[in-house]
Coordinates of N, CA and C in Angstrom, one line a residue:
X2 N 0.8 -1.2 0.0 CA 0.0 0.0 0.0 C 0.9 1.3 0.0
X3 N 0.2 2.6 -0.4 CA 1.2 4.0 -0.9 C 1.5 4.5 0.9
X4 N 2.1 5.2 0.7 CA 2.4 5.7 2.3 C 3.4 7.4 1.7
X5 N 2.0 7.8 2.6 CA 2.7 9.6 1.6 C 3.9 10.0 2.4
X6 N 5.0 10.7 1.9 CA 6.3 10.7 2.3 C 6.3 12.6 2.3
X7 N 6.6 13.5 2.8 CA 7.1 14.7 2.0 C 6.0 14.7 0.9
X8 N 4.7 14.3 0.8 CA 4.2 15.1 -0.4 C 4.0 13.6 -1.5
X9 N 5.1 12.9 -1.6 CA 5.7 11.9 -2.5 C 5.1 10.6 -2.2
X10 N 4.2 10.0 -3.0 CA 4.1 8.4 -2.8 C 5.2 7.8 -2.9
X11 N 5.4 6.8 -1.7 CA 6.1 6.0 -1.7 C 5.3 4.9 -1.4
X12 N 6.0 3.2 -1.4 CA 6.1 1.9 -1.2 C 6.6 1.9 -0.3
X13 N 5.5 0.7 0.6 CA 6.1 0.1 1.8 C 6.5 -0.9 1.5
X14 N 6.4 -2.2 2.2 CA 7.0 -3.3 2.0 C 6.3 -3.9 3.8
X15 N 5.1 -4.3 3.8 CA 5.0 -5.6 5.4 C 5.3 -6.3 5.7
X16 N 5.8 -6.8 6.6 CA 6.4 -8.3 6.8 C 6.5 -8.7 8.5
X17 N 6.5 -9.6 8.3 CA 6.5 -9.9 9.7 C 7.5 -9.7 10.6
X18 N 7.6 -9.1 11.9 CA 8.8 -8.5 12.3 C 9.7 -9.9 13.1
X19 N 10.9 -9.7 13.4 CA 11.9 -10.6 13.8 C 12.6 -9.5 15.1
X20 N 13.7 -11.0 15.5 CA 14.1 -10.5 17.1 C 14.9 -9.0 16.6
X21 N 15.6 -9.1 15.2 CA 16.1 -7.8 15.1 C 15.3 -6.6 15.1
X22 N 14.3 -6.8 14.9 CA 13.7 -5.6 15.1 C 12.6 -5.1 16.3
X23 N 13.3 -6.4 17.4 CA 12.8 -5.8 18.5 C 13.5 -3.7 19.4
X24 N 14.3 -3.9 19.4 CA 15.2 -2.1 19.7 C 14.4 -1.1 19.1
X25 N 14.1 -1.3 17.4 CA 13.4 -0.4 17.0 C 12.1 -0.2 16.9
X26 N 11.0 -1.6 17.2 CA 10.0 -1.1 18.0 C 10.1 -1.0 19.3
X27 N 10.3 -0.8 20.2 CA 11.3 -0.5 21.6 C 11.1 1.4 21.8
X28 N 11.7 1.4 20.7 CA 12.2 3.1 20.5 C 11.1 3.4 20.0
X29 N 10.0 2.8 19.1 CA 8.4 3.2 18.5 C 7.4 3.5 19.7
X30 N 7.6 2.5 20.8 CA 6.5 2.6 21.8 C 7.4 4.3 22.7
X31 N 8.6 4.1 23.1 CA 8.5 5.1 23.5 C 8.5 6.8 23.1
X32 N 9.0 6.5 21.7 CA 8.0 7.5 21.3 C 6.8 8.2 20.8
X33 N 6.2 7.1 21.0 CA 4.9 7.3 21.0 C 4.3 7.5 22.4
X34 N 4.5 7.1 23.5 CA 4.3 7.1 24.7 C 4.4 8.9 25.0
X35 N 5.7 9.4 24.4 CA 6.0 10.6 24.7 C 5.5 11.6 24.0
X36 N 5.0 10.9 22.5 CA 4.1 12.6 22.0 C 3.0 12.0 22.0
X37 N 2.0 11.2 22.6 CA 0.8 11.4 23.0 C 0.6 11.7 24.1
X38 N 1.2 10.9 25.1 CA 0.6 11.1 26.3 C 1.8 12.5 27.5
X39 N 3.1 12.3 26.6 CA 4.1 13.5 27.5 C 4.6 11.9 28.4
X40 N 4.6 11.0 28.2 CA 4.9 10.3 29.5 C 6.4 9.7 29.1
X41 N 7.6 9.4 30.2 CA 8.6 9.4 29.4 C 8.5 7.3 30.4
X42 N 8.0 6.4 29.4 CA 8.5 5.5 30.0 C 10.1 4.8 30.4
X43 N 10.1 3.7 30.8 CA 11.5 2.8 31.3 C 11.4 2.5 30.1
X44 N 13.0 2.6 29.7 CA 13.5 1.7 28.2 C 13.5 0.5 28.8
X45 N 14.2 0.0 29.6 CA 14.2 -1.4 30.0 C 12.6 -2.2 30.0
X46 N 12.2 -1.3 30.4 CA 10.5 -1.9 30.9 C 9.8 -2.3 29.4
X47 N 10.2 -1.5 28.5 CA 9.1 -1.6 27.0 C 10.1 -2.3 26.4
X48 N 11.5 -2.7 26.6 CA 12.3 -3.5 25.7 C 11.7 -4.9 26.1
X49 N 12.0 -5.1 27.8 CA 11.5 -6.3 28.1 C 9.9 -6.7 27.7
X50 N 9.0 -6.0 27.4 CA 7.0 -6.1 27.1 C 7.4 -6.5 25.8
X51 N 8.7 -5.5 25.0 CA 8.1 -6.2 23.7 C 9.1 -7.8 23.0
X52 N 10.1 -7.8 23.8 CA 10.9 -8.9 23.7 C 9.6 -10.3 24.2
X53 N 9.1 -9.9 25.1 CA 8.1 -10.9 25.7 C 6.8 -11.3 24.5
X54 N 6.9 -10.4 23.9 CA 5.6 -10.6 22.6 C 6.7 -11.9 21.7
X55 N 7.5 -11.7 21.7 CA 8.4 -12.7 20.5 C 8.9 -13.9 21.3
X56 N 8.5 -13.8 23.0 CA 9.4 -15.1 23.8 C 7.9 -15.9 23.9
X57 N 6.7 -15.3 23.7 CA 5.7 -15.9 24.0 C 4.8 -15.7 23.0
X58 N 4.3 -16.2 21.6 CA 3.7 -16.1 20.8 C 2.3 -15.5 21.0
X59 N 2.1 -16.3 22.0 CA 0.1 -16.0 22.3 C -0.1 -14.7 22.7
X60 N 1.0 -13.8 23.1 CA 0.8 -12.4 23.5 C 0.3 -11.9 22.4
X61 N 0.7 -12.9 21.3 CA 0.3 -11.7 19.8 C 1.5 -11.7 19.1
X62 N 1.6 -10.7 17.4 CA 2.4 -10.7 16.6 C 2.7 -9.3 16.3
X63 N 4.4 -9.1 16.2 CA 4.6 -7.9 15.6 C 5.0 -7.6 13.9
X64 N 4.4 -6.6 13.2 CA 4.5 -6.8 11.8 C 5.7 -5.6 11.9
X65 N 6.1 -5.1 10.9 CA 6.7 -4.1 10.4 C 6.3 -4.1 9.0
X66 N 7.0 -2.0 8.8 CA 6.7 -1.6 7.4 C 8.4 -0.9 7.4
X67 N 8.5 -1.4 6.3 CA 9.8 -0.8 5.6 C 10.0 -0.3 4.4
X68 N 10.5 1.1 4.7 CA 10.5 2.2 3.6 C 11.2 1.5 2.2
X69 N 10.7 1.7 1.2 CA 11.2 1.2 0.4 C 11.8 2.3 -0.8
X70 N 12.0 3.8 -0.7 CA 12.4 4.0 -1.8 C 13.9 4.2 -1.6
X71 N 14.6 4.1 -2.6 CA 16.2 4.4 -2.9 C 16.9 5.3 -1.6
X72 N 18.0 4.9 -1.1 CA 18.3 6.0 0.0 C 17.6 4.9 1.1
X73 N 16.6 4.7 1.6 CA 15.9 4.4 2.3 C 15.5 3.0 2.5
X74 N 16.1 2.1 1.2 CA 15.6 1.0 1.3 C 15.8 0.1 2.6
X75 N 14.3 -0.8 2.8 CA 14.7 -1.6 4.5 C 14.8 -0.9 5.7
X76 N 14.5 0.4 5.4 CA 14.3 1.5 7.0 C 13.1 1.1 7.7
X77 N 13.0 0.3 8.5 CA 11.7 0.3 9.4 C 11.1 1.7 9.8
X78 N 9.8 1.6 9.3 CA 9.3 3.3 9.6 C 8.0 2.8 10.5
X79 N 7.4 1.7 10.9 CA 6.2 2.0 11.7 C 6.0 0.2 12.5
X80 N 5.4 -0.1 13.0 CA 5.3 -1.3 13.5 C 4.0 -1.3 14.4
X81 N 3.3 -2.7 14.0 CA 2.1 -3.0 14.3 C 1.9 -4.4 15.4
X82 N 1.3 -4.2 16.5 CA 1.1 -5.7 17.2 C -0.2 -6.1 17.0
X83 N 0.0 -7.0 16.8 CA -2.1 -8.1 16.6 C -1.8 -8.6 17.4

């Protein structure tokens, strides 16, 4: 699906996320944590919640989207849990 960039369609690319890309959803919750709510969580505390989603399946699944144009190829830009 398109994902407007600067104005510019770009391509994502979904996939299912892996242990490597636990850090950088890590760094998604807390900043999201911080421009919605102002609240500055424990890094340790959301590394460990979301490392736990991947040590225990039934918690659910993390997907990722990765930027796909030139310059940018494989940049994780957003991450989703079901």
């Amino acid at each position: 699906p398109p994902v407007i960039d600067g104005g510019l369609m770009k391509m994502s690319l979904f996939r299912p996320a892996t242990r490597a890309d636990i850090a950088t959803i890590a760094e998604f919750q807390l900043a999201m944590a911080q421009e919605t709510e102002q609240l500055a969580l424990d890094s340790a505390t959301v590394l460990a919640g979301v490392t736990a989603v991947f040590d225990q399946p039934e918690r659910g699944y993390y997907y990722v989207a990765e930027h796909s144009a030139a310059g940018n190829r494989g940049a994780v830009v957003a991450s989703l849990l079901i």
